[in-house]
CSV table of C-alpha atoms and ligand atoms in Angstrom, one decimal:
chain,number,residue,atom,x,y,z
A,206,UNK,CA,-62.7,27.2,8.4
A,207,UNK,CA,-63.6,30.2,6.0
A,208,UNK,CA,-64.0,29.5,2.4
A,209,UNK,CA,-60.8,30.0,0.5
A,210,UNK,CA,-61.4,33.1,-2.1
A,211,UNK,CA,-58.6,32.4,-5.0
A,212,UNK,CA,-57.5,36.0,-6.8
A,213,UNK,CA,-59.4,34.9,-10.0
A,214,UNK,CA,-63.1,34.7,-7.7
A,215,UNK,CA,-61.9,37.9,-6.2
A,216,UNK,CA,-61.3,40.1,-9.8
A,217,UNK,CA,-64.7,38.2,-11.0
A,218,UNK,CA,-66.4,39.3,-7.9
A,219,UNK,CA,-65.1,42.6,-7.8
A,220,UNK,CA,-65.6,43.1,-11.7
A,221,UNK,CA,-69.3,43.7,-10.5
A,222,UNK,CA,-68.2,46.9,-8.8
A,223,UNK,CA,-67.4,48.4,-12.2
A,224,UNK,CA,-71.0,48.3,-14.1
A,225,UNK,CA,-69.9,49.3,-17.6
A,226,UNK,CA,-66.9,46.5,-17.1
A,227,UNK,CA,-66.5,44.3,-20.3
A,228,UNK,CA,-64.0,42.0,-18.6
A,229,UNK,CA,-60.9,43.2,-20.7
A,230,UNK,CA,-59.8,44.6,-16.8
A,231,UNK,CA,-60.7,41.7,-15.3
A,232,UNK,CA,-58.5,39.2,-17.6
A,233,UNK,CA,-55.8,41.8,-17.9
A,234,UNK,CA,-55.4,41.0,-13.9
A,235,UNK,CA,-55.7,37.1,-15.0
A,236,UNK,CA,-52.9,37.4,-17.4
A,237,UNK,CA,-50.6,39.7,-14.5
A,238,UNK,CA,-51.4,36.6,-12.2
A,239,UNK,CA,-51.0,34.0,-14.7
A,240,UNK,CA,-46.9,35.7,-15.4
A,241,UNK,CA,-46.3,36.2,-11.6
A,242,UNK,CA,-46.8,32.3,-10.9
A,243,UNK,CA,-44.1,31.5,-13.7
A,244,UNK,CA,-41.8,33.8,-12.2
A,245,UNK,CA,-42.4,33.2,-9.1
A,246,UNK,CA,-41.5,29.2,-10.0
A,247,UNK,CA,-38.2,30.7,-11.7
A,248,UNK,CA,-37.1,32.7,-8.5
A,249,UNK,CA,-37.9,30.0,-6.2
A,250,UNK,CA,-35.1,27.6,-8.5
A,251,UNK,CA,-33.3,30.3,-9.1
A,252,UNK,CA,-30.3,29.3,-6.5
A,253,UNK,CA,-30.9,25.8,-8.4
A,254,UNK,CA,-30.5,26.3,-12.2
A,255,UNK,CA,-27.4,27.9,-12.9
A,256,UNK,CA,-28.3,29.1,-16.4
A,257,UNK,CA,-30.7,31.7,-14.3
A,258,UNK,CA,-28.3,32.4,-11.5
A,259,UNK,CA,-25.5,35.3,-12.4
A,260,UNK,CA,-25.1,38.2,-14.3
A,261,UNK,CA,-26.5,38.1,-17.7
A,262,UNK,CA,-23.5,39.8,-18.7
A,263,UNK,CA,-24.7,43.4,-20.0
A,264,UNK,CA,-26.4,46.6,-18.9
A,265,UNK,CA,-30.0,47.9,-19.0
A,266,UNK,CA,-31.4,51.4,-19.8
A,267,UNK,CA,-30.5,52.3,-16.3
A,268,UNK,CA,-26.7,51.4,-16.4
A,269,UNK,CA,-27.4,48.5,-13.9
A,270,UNK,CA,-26.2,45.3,-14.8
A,271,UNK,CA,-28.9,42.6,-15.4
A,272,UNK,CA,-29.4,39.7,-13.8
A,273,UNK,CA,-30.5,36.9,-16.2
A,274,UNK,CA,-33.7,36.6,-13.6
A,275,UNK,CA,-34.5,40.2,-14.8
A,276,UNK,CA,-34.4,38.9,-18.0
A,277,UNK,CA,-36.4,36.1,-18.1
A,278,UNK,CA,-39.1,37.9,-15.6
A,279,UNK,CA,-39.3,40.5,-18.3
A,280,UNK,CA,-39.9,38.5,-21.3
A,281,UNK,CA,-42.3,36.2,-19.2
A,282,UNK,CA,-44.3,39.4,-18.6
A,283,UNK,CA,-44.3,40.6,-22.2
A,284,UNK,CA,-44.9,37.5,-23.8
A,285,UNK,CA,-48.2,37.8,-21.2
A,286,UNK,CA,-49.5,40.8,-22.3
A,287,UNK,CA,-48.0,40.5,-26.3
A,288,UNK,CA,-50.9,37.2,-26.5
A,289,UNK,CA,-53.2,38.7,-24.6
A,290,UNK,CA,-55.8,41.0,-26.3
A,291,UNK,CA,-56.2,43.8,-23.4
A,292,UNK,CA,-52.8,45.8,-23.8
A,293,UNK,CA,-51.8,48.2,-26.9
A,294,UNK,CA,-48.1,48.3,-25.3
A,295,UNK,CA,-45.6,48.2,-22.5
A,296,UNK,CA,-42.7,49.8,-20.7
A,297,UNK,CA,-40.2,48.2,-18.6
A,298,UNK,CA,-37.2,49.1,-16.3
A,299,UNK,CA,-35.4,46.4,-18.7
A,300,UNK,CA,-36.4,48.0,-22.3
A,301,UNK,CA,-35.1,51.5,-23.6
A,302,UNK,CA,-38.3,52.1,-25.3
A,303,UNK,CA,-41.7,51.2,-25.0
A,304,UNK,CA,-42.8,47.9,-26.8
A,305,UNK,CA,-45.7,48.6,-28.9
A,306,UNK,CA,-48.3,45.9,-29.8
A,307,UNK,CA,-48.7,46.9,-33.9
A,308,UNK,CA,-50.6,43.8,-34.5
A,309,UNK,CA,-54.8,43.8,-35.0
A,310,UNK,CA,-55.0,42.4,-31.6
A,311,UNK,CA,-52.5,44.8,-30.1
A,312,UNK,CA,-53.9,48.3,-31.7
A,313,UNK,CA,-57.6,46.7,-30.2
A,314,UNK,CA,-56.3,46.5,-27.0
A,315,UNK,CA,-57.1,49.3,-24.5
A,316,UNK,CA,-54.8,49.6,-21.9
A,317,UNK,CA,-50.8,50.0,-21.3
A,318,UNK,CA,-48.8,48.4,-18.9
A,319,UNK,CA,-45.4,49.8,-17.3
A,320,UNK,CA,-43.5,47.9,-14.9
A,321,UNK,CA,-40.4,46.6,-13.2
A,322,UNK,CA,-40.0,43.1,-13.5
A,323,UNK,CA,-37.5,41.9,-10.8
A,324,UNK,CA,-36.9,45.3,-8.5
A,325,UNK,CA,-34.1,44.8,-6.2
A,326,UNK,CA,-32.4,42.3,-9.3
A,327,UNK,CA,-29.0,42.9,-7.2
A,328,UNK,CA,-30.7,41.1,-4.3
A,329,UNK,CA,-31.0,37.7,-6.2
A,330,UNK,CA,-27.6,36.5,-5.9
A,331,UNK,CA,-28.0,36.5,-2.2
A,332,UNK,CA,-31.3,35.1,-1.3
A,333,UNK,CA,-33.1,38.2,-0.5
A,334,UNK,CA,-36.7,38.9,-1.3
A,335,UNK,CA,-37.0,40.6,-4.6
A,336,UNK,CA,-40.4,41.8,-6.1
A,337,UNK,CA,-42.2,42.9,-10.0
A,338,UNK,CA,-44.4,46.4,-9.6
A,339,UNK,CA,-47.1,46.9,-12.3
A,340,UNK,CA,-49.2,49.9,-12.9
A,341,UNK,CA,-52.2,49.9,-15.7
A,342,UNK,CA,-53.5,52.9,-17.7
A,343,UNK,CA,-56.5,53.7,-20.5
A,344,UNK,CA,-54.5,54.1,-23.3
A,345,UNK,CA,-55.8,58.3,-24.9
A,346,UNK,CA,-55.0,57.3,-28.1
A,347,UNK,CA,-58.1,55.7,-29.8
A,348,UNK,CA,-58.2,52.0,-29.7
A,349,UNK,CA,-58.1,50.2,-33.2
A,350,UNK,CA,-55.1,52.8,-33.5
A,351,UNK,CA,-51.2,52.0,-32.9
A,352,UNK,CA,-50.1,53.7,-29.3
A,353,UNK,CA,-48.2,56.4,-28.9
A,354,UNK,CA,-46.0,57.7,-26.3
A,355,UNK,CA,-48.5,59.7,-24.5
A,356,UNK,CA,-50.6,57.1,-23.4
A,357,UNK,CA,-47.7,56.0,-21.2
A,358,UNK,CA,-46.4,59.3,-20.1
A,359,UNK,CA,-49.8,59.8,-17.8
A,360,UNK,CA,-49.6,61.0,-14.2
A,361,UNK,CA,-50.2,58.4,-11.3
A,362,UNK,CA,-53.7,59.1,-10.5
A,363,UNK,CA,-54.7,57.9,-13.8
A,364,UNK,CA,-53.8,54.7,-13.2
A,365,UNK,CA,-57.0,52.3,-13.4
A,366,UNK,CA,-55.2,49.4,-11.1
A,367,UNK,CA,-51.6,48.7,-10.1
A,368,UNK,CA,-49.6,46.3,-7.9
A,369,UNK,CA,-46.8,44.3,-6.7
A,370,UNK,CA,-45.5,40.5,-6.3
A,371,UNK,CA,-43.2,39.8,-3.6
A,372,UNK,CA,-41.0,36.9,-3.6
A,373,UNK,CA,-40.4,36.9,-0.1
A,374,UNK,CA,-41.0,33.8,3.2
A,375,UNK,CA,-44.3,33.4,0.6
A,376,UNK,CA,-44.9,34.9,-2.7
A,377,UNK,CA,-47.5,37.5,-2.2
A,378,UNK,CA,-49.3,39.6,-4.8
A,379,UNK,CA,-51.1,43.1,-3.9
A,380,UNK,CA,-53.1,45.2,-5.3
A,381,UNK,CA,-55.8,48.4,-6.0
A,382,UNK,CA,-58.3,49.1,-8.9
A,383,UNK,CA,-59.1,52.4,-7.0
A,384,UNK,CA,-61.7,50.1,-4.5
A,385,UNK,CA,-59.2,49.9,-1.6
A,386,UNK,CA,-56.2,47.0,-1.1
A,387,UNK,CA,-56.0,43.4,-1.0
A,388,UNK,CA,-53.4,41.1,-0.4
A,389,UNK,CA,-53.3,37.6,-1.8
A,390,UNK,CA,-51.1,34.9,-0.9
A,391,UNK,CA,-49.6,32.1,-3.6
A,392,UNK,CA,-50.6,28.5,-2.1
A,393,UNK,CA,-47.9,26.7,-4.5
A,394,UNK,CA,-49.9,23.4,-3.4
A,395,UNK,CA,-52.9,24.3,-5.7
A,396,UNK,CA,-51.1,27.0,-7.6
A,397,UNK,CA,-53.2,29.6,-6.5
A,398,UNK,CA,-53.1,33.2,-4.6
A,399,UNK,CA,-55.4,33.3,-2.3
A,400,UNK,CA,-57.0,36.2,0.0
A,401,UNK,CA,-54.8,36.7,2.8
A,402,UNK,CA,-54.7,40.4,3.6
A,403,UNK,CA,-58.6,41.8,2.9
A,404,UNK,CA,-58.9,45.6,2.7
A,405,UNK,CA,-55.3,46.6,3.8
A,406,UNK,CA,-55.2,49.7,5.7
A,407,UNK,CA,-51.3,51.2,6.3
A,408,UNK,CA,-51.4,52.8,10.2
A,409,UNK,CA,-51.5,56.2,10.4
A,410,UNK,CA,-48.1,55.9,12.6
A,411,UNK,CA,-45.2,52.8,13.1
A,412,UNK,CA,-41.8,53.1,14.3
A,413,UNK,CA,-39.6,51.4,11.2
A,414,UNK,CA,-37.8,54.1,9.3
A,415,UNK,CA,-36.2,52.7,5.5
A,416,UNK,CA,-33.4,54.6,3.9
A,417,UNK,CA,-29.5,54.1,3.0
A,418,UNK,CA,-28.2,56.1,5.7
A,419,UNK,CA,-25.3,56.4,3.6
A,420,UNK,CA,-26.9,59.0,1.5
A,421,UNK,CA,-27.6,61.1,4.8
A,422,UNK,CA,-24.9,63.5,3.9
A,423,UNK,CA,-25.5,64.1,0.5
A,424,UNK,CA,-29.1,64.9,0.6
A,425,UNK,CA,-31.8,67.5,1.8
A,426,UNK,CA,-30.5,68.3,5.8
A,427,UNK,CA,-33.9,67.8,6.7
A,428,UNK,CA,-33.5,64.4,5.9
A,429,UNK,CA,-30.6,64.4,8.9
A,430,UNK,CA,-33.0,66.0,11.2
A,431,UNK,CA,-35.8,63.9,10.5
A,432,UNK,CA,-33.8,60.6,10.6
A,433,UNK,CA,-32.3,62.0,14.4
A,434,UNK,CA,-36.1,62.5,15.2
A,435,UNK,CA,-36.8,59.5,14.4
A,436,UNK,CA,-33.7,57.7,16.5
A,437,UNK,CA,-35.1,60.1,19.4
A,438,UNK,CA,-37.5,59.7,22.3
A,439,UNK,CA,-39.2,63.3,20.7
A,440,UNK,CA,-40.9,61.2,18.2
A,441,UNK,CA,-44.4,61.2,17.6
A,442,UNK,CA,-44.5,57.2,19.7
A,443,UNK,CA,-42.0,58.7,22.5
A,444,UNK,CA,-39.4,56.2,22.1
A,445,UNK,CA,-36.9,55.1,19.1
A,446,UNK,CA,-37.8,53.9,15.9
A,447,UNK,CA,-36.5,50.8,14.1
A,448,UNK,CA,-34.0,51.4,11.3
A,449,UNK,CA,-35.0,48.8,8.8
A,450,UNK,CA,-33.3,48.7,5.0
A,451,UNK,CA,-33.8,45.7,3.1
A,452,UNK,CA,-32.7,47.0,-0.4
A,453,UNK,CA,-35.0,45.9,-1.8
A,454,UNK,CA,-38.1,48.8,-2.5
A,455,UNK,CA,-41.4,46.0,-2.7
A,456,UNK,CA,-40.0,44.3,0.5
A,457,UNK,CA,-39.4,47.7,2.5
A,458,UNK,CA,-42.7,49.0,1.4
A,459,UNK,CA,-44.4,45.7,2.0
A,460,UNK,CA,-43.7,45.7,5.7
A,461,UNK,CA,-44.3,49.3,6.4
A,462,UNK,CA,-47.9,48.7,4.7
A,463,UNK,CA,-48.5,45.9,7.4
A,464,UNK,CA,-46.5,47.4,10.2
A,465,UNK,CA,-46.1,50.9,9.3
A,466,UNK,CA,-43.5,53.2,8.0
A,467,UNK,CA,-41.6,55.4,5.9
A,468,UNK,CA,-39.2,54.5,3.1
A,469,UNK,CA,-37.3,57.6,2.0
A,470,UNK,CA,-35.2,57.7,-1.1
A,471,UNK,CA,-34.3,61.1,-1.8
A,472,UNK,CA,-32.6,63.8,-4.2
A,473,UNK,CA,-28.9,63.2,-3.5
A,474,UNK,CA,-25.7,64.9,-4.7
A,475,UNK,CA,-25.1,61.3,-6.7
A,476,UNK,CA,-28.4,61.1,-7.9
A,477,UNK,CA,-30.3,64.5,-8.3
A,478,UNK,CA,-34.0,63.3,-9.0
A,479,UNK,CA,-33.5,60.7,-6.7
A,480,UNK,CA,-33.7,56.8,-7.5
A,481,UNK,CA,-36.2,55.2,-7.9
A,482,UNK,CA,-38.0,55.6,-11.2
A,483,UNK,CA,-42.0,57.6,-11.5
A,484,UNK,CA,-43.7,55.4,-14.0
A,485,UNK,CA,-42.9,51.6,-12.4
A,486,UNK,CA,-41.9,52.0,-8.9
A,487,UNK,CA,-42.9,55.1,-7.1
A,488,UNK,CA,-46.6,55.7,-9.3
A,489,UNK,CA,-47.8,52.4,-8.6
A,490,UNK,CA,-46.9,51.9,-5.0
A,491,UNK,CA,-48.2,56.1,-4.2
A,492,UNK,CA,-51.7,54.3,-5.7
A,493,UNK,CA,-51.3,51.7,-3.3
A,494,UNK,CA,-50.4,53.4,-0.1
A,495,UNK,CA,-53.2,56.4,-0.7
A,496,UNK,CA,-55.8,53.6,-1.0
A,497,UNK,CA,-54.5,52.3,1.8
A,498,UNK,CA,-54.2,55.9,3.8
A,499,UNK,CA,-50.8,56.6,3.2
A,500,UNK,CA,-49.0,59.5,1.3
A,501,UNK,CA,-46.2,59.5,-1.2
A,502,UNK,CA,-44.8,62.8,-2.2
A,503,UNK,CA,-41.6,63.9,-4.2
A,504,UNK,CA,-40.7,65.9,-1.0
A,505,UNK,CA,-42.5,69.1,-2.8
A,506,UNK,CA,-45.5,67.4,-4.4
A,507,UNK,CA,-47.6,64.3,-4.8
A,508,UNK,CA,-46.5,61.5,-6.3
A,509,UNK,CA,-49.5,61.1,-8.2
A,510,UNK,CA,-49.9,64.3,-9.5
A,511,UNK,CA,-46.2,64.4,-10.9
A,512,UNK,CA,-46.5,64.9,-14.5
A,513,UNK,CA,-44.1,62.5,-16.6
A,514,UNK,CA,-41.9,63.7,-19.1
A,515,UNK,CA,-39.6,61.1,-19.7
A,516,UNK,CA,-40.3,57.4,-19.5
A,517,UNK,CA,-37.7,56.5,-17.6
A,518,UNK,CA,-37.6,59.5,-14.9
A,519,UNK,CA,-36.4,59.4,-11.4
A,520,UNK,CA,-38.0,61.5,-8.8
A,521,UNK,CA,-37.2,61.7,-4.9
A,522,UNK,CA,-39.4,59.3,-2.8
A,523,UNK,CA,-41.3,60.0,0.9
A,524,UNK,CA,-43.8,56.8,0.9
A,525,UNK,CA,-45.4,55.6,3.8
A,526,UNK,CA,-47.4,56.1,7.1
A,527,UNK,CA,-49.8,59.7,6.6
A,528,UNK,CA,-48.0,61.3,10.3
A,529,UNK,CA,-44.6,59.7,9.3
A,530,UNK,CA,-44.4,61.3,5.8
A,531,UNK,CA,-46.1,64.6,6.9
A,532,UNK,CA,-43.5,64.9,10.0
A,533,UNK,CA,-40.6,64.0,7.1
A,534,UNK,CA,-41.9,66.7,4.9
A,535,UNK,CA,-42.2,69.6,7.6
A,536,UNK,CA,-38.2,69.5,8.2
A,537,UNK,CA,-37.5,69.3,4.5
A,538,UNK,CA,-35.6,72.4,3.6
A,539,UNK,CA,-36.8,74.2,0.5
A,540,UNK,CA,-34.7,74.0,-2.6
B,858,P6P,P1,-29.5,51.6,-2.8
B,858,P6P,C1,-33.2,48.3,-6.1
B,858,P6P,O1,-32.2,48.5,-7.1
B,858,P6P,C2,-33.9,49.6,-5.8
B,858,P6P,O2,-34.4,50.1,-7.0
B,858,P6P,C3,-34.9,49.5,-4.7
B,858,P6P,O3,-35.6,48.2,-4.8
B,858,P6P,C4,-34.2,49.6,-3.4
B,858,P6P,O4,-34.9,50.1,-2.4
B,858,P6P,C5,-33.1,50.7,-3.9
B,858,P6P,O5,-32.9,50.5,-5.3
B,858,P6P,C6,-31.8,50.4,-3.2
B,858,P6P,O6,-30.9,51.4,-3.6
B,858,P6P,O7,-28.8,52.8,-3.4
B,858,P6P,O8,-29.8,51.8,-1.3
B,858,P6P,O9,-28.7,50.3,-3.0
């Protein structure tokens, strides 16, 4: 039996890769792994402990209404990187504005964090996996200074390391520092993630296709065509694809980054930038599935090169397998 490498060996090991690494990195990742345990424990009860269970009774930034899971994921996750000494400030799906760390420690830190805490929140009343996306930036303001808004309105490809947890059969936890993608896998009976999926690759091809087919007519008509393609034998595998929708964004990409696919959220009449927001869903998964040979694109340009006005922007989403996202593209009619 192989030796079990735990996440923390992993970050240590791999904190060699980066010569002029002072560790801050390194326990950043520590304290991200050290907040997805807790809530991971929290989700598992959830159907348990009623005070967690339900609506917490208001709205977030987005209009949706929170979950009190959402809640407590997203104060687990501040109070994380609040007393730690690596981050200057944060932005989550659940806070209007970003929270910035005026303390001595906080102004030292160097890096922000944005994320989503619970994605797919409306999932949790029904048992359905559910997942927190993180992505990491240098901060451009000078450290020793309080942040400011533009060291979180950065485009995707100067992330320095993003992720996801999924709460799913297992709680898993993925992840890139611009080295490639490894999955790790949370062994509850030693409280540790440990390497399950070395150096993911996504195939260059698969037959699952993710969207809410209930948008089809009230988006781009190339998304009709490409979706029919798809449900054809003219497909690029010569027989139908698999129409798999989860709802829940880290669960559908998940599966398409082990099986291969494409997850389409796109502009719609309802929703005119699409979605799913740039800064903590679409930026850090587009880092994870070009590490792993994928593509993410608006429809019109690369995720990653998208640059962010607005903290809380939505943008149309093509993620997935390189041949399935290219062939999705090419029947896109311009706007
Ligand atoms: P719809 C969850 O709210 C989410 O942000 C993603 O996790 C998911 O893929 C999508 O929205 C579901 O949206 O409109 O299909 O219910």
């Amino acid at each position: 039996m192989s030796k079990v490498v735990t996440l923390q060996e992993f970050i240590m090991e791999k904190q060699a890769d980066f010569p002029f690494a002072s560790g801050e990195l390194s326990r950043l990742l520590y304290d991200i792994v050290f907040a997805s345990k807790v809530v991971s424990r929290d989700v598992r009860k959830a159907g348990l402990v009623d005070h967690i269970l339900g609506a917490q009774g208001n709205t977030n930034v987005q209009g949706e209404e929170q979950q009190k899971l959402d809640v407590v994921a997203d104060e687990q996750f501040i109070h994380v990187f609040k007393n730690g000494a690596e981050v200057c400030g944060i932005a989550s799906e659940e806070n209007d504005d970003c929270v910035i760390f005026d303390d001595e420690k906080g102004r030292n830190g160097k890096y922000v964090v944005l994320f989503d805490p619970l994605d797919g929140s409306s999932n949790i009343d029904v048992n359905v996996s559910i997942g927190t996306i993180f992505s990491i930036y240098r901060r451009k303001s000078e450290v020793g200074t309080v942040a400011v808004e533009e060291d979180f309105l950065q485009p995707g490809h100067e992330q320095v390391a993003a992720g996801y947890v999924l709460y799913g059969s297992s709680t898993m936890l993925v992840y890139t520092t611009g080295r490639g993608v490894n999955g790790f896998t949370l062994d509850p009976s030693i409280g540790e993630f440990c390497l399950s999926h070395p150096n993911m690759k996504m195939p260059e091809i698969g037959r699952i296709y993710a969207m809410n087919e209930g948008n089809i007519h009230i988006c781009n008509p190339g998304i009709k065509k490409y979706v029919e393609y798809c449900q054809s034998d003219e497909n690029q595998t010569g027989k139908p694809y698999s129409g798999r929708y989860i709802g829940s964004l880290v669960a559908d990409f998940h599966r398409n980054l082990i099986k291969g696919g494409i997850y389409i959220y796109p502009a719609t009449t309802n929703d005119p930038n699409g979605k799913l927001r740039l800064m903590y869903e679409c930026n850090p998964l587009a880092f994870i599935a070009e590490q792993a040979g994928g593509l993410a694109s608006t429809g019109f340009e690369r995720i990653l090169s998208v640059q962010p006005e607005k903290l809380h922007q939505r943008v149309p989403y093509f993620v997935g397998s390189k041949l399935m996202v290219e062939k999705a593209l090419s029947l896109l009619e311009k706007e």
